[in-house]
PDB file of C-alpha atoms in Angstrom:
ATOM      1  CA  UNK A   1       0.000   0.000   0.000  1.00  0.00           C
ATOM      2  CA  UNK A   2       0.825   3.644  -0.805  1.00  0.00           C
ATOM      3  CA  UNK A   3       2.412   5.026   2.486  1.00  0.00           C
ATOM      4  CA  UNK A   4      -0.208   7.228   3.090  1.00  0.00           C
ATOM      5  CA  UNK A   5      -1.803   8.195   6.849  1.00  0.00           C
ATOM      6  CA  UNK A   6      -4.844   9.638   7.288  1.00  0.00           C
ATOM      7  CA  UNK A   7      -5.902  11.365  10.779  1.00  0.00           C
ATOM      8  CA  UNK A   8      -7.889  11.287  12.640  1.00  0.00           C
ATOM      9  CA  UNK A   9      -9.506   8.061  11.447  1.00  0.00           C
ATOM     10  CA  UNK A  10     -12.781   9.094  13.458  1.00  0.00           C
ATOM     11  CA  UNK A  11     -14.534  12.604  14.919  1.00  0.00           C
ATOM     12  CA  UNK A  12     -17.221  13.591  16.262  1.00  0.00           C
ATOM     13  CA  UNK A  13     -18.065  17.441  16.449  1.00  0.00           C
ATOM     14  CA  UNK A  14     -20.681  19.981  16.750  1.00  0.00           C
ATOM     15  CA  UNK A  15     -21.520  22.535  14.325  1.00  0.00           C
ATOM     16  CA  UNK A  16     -20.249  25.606  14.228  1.00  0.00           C
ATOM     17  CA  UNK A  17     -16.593  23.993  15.738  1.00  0.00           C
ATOM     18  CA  UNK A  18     -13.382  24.235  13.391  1.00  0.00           C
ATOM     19  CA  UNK A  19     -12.282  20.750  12.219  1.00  0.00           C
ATOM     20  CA  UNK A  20      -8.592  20.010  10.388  1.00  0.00           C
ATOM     21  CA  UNK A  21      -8.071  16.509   8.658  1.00  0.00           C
ATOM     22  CA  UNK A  22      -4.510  15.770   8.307  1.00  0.00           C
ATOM     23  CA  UNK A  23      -2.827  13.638   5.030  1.00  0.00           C
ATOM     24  CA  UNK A  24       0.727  12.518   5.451  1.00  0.00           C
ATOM     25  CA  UNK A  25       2.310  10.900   2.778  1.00  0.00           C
ATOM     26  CA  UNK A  26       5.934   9.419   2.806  1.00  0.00           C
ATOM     27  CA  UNK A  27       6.426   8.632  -1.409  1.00  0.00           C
ATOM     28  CA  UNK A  28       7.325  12.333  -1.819  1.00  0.00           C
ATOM     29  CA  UNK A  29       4.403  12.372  -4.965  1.00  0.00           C
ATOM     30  CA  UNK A  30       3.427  16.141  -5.912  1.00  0.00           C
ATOM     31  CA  UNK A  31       0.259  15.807  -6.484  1.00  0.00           C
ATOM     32  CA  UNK A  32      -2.496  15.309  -3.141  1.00  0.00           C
ATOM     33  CA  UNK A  33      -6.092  15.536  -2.953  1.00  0.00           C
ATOM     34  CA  UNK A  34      -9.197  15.941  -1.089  1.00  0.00           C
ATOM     35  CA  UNK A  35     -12.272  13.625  -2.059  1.00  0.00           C
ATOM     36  CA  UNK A  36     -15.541  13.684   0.523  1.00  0.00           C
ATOM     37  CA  UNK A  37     -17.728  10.332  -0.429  1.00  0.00           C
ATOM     38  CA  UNK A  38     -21.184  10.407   0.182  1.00  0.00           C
ATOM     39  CA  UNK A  39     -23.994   7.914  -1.046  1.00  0.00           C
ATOM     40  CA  UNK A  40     -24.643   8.650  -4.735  1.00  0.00           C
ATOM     41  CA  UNK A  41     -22.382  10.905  -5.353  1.00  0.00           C
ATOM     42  CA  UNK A  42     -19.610   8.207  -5.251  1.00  0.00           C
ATOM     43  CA  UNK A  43     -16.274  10.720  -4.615  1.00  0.00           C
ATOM     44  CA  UNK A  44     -16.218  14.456  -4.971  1.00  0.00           C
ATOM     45  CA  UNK A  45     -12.855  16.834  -5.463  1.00  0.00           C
ATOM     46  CA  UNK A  46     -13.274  19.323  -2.598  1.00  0.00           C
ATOM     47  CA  UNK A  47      -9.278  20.924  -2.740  1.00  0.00           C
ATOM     48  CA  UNK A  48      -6.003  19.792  -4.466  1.00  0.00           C
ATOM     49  CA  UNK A  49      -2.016  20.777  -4.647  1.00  0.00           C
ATOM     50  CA  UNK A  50       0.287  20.328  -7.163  1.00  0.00           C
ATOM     51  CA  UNK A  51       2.865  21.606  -5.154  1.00  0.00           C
ATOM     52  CA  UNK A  52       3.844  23.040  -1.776  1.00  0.00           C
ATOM     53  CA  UNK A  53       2.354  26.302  -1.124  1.00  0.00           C
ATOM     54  CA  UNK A  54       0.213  25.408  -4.502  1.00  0.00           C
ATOM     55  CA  UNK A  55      -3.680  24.452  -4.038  1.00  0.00           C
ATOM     56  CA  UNK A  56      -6.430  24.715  -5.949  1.00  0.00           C
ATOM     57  CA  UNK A  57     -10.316  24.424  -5.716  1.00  0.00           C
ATOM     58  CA  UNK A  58     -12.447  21.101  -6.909  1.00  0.00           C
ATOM     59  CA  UNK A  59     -15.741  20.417  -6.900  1.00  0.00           C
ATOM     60  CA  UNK A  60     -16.889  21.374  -3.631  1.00  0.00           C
ATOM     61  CA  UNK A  61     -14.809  23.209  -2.093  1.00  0.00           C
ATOM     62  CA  UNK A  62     -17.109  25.955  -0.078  1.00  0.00           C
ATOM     63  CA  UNK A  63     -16.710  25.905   3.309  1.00  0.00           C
ATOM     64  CA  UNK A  64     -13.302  23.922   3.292  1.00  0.00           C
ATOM     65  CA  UNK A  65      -9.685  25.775   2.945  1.00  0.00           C
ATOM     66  CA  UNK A  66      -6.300  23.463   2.649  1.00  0.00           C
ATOM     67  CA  UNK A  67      -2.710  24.120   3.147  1.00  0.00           C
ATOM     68  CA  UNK A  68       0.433  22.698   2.064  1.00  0.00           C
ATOM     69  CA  UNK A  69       3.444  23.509   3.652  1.00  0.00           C
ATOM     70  CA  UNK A  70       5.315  20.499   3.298  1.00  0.00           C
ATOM     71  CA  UNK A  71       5.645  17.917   0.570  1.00  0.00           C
ATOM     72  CA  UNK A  72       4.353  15.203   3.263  1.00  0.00           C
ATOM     73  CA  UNK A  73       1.557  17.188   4.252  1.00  0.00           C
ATOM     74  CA  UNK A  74      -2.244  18.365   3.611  1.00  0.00           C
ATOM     75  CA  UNK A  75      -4.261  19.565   5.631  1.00  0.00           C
ATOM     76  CA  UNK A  76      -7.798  19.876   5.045  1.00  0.00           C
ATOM     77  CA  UNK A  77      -9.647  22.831   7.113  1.00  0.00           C
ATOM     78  CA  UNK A  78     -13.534  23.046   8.250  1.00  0.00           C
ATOM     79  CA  UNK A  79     -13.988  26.474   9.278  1.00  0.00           C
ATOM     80  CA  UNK A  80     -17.099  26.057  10.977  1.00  0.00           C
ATOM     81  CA  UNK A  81     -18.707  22.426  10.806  1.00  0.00           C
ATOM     82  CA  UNK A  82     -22.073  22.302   9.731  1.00  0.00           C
ATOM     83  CA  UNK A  83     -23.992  19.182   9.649  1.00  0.00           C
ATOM     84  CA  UNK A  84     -23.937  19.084   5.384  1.00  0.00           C
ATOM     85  CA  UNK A  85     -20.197  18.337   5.815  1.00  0.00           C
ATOM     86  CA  UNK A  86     -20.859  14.903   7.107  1.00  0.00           C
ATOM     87  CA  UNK A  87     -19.084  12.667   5.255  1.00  0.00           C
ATOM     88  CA  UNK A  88     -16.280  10.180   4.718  1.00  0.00           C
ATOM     89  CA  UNK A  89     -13.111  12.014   3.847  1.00  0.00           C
ATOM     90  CA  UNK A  90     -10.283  10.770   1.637  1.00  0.00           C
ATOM     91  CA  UNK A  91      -6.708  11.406   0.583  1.00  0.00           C
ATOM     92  CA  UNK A  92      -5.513  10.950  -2.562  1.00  0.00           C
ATOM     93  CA  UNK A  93      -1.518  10.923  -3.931  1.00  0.00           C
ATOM     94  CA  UNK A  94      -0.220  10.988  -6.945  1.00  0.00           C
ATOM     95  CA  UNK A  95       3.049  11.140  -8.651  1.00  0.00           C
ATOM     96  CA  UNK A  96       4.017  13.794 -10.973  1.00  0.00           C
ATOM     97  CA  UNK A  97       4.006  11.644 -14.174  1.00  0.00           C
ATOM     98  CA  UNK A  98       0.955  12.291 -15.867  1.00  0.00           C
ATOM     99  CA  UNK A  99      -1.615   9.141 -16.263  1.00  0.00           C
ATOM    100  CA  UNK A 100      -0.362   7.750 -13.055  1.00  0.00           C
ATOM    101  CA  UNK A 101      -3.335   6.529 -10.817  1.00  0.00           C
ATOM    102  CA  UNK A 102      -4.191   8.242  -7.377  1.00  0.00           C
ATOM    103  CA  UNK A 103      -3.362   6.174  -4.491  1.00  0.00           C
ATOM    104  CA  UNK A 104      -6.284   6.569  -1.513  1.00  0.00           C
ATOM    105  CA  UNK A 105      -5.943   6.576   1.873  1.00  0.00           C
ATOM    106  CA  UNK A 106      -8.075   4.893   4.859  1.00  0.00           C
ATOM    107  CA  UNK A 107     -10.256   7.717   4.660  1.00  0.00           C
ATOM    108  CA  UNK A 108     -11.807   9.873   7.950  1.00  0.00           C
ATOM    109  CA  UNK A 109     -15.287   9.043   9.069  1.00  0.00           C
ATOM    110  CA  UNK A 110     -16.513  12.852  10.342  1.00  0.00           C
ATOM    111  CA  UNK A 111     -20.058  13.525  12.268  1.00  0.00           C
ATOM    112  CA  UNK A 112     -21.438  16.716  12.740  1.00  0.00           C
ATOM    113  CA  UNK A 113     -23.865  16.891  15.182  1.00  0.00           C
TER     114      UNK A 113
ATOM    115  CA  UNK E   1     -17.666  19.431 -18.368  1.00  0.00           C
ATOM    116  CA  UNK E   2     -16.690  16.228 -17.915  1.00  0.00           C
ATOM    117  CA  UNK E   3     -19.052  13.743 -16.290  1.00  0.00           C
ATOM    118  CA  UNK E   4     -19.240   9.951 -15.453  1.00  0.00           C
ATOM    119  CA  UNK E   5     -21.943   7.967 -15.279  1.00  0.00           C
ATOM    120  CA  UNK E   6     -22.787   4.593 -13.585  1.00  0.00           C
ATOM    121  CA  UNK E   7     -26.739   4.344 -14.419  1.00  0.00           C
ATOM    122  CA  UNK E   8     -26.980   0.806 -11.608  1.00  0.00           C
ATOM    123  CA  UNK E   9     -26.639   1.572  -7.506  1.00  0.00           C
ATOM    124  CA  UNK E  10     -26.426  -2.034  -6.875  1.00  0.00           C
ATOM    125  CA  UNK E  11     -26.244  -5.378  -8.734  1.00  0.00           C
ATOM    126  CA  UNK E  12     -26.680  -8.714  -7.005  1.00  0.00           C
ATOM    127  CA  UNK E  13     -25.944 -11.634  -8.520  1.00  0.00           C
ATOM    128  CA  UNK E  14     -25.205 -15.183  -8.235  1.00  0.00           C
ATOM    129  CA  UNK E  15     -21.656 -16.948  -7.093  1.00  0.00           C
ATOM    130  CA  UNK E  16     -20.574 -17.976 -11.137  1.00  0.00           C
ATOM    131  CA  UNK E  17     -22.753 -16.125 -12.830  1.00  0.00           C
ATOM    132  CA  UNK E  18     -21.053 -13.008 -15.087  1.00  0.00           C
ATOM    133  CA  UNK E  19     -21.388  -9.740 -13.453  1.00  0.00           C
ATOM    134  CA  UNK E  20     -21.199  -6.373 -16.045  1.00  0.00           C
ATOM    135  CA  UNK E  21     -20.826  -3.184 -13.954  1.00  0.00           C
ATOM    136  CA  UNK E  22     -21.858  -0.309 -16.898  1.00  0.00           C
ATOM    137  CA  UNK E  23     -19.753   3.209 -17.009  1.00  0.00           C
ATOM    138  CA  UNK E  24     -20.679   6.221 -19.566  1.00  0.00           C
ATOM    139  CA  UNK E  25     -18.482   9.323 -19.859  1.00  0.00           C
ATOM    140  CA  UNK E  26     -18.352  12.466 -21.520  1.00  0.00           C
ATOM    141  CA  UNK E  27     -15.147  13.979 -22.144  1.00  0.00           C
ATOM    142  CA  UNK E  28     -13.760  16.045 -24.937  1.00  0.00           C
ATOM    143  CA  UNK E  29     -10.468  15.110 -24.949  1.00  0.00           C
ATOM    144  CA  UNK E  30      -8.680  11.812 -25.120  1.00  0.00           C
ATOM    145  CA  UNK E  31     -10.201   9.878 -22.209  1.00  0.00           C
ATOM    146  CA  UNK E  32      -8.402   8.318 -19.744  1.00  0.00           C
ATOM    147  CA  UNK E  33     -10.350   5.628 -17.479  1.00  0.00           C
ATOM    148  CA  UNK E  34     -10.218   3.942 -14.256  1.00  0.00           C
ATOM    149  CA  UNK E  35     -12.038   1.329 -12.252  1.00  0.00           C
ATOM    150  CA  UNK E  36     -11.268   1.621  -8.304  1.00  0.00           C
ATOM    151  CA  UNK E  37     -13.103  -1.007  -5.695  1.00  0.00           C
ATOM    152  CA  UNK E  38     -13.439  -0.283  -2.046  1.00  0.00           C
ATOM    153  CA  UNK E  39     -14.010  -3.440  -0.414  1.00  0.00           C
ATOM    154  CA  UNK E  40     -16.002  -3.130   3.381  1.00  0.00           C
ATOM    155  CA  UNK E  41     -15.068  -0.207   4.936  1.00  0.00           C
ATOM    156  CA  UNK E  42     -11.161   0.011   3.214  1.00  0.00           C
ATOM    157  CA  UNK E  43      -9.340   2.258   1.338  1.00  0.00           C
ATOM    158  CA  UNK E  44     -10.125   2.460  -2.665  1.00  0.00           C
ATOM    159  CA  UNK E  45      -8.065   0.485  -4.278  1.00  0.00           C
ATOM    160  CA  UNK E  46      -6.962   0.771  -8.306  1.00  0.00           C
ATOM    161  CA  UNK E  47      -8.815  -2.386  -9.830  1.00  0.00           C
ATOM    162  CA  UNK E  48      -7.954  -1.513 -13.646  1.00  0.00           C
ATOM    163  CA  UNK E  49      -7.109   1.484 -16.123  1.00  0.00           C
ATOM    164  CA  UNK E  50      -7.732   1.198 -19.640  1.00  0.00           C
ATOM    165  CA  UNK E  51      -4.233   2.155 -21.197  1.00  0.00           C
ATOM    166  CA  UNK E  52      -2.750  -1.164 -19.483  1.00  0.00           C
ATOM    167  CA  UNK E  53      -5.243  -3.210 -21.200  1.00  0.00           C
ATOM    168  CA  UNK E  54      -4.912  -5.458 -18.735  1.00  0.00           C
ATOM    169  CA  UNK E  55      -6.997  -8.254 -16.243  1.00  0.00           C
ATOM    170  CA  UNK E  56      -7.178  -8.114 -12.884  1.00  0.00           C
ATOM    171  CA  UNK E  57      -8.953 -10.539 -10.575  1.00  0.00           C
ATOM    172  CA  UNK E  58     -10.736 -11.816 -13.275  1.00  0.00           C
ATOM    173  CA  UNK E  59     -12.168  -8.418 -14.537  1.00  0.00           C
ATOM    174  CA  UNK E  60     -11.536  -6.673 -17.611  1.00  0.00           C
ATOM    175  CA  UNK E  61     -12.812  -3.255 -18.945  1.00  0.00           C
ATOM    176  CA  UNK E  62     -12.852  -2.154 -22.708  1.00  0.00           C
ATOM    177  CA  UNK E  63     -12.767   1.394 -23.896  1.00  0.00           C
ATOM    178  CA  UNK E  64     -15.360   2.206 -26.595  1.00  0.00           C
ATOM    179  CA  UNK E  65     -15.030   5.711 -28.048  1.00  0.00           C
ATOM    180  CA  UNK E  66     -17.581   5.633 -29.859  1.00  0.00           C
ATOM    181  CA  UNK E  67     -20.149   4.752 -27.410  1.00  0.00           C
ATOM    182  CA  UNK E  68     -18.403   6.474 -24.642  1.00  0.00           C
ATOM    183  CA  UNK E  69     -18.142   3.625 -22.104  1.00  0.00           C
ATOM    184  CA  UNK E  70     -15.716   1.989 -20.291  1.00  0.00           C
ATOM    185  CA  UNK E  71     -18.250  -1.376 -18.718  1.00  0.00           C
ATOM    186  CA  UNK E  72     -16.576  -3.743 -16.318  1.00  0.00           C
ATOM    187  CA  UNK E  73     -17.077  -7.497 -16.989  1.00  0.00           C
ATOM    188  CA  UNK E  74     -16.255 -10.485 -15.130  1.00  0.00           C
ATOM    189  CA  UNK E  75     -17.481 -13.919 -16.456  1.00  0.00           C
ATOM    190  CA  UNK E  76     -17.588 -15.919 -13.030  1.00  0.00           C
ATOM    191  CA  UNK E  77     -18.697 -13.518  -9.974  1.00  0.00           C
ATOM    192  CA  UNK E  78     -17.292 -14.842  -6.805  1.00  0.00           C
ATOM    193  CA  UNK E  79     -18.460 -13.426  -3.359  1.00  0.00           C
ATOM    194  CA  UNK E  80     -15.183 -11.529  -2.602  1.00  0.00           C
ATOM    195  CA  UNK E  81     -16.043  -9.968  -5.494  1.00  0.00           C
ATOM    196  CA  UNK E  82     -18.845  -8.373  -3.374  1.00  0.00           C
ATOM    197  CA  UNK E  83     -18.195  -4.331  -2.965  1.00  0.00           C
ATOM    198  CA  UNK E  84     -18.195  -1.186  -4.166  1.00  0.00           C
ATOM    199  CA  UNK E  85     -17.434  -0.203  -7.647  1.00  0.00           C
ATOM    200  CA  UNK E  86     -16.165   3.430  -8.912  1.00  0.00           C
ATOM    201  CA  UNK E  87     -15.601   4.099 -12.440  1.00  0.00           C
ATOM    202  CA  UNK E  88     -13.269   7.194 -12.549  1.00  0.00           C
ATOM    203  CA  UNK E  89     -12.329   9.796 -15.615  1.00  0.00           C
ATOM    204  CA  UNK E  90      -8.791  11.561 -15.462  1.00  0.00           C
ATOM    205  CA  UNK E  91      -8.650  15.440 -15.903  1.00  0.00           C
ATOM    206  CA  UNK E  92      -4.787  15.363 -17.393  1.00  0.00           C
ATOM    207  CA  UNK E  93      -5.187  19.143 -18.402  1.00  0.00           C
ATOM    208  CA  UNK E  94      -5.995  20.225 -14.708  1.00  0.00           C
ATOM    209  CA  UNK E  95      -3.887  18.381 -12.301  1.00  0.00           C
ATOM    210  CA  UNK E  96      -5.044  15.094 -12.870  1.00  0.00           C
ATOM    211  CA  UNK E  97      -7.870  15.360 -11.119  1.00  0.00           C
ATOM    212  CA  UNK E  98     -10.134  12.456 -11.242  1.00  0.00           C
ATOM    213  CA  UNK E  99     -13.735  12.869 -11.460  1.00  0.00           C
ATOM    214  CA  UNK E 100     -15.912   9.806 -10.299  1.00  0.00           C
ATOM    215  CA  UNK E 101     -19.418   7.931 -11.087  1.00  0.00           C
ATOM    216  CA  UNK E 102     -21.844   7.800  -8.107  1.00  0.00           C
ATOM    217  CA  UNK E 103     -20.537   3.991  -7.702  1.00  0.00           C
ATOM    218  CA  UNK E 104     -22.399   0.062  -8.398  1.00  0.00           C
ATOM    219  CA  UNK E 105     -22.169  -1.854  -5.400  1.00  0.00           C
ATOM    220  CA  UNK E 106     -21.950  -5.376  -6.356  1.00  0.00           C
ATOM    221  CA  UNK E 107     -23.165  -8.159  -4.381  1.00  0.00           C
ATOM    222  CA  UNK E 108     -22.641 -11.462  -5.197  1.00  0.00           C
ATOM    223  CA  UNK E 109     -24.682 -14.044  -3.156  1.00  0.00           C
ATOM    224  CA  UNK E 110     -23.605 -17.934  -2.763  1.00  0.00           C
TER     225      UNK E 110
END
């Protein structure tokens, strides 16, 4: 498996609270993503960098705000939960070569309450 | 914009019987396709991508332009072949940002 570490695995919060997801990578790839999965709607982009310091909006991105100051490292920021942001959250990596596939990681269950 | 379709939520089927998981796109470029599975409660996992042409655990998927479609077939279902299906369309101008189908979840009963 791609060494990639998603936490926390699990959280519980109430809206209105700040929430940051952290994705740590060790295969130095470039490229790292943001994907919420909800029934239906299989996986959505909500953020992604293609660099450090260098992000860039997806799909879904209101109410969410990443950084990347490390290669390693992206973090994924809920300003103020609200209960539509309930979801199963999941890292992607992926090398710079283009037509490389994504690796995932575990993913982060997150309740709003 | 670029959009994926998988038209089934779930497909149950018998242990042995063929299994054929459908995918539509619409892309104006030169597509490039995945298939990722999430078994129970894991992490996705690449199943196939077209350019390798290749089968894995029995599947196989075939691109058809002209259609726009990329279906996944297996001829025997087994019941570890029971989980969730994503078919998956890669953005190369933008990042390679993947954009996925709702997902099949396949269930494959003894």
């Amino acid at each position: 498996d791609a060494g990639i570490t998603q936490s926390p695995r699990h959280k519980v919060t109430e809206t209105g609270t700040p929430v940051t997801l952290r994705c740590h990578q060790t295969e130095n790839h470039r490229y790292m993503y943001w994907y919420r999965q909800d029934p239906g709607h299989g996986l959505r982009l909500i953020h992604y960098s293609y660099g450090v310091k260098d992000t860039d909006k997806g799909e879904v991105s209101d109410g969410y705000s990443v950084s990347r100051s490390k290669t390693e490292d992206f973090l994924l920021t809920l300003e103020s939960a609200t209960s539509s942001q309930t979801s199963v959250y999941f890292c992607a990596i992926a090398p710079t070569a283009v037509n490389q596939p994504q690796h995932f990681g575990d993913g982060t269950r997150l309740s709003i309450l | 914009a670029q959009r994926v379709t998988q038209p089934e939520k779930l497909l149950s089927v018998f242990k042995g019987a063929p299994v054929e998981l459908k995918c539509n796109y619409s892309y104006s470029g030169s597509p490039e396709l995945f298939w990722y599975v999430q078994y129970s409660r894991q992490r996705l996992q690449l199943l196939l991508r077209h350019i390798s042409r290749e089968s894995i655990k029995g599947f196989t998927a075939d691109l058809n332009k002209g259609e726009t479609s990329f279906h996944l077939k297996k001829p025997f279902a087994q019941e570890e072949d029971s989980a969730m299906y994503y078919c998956a369309l890669d953005n190369k101008a933008a990042g390679n940002k993947l954009t996925f189908g709702g997902g099949t979840r396949v269930l494959v009963k003894p």
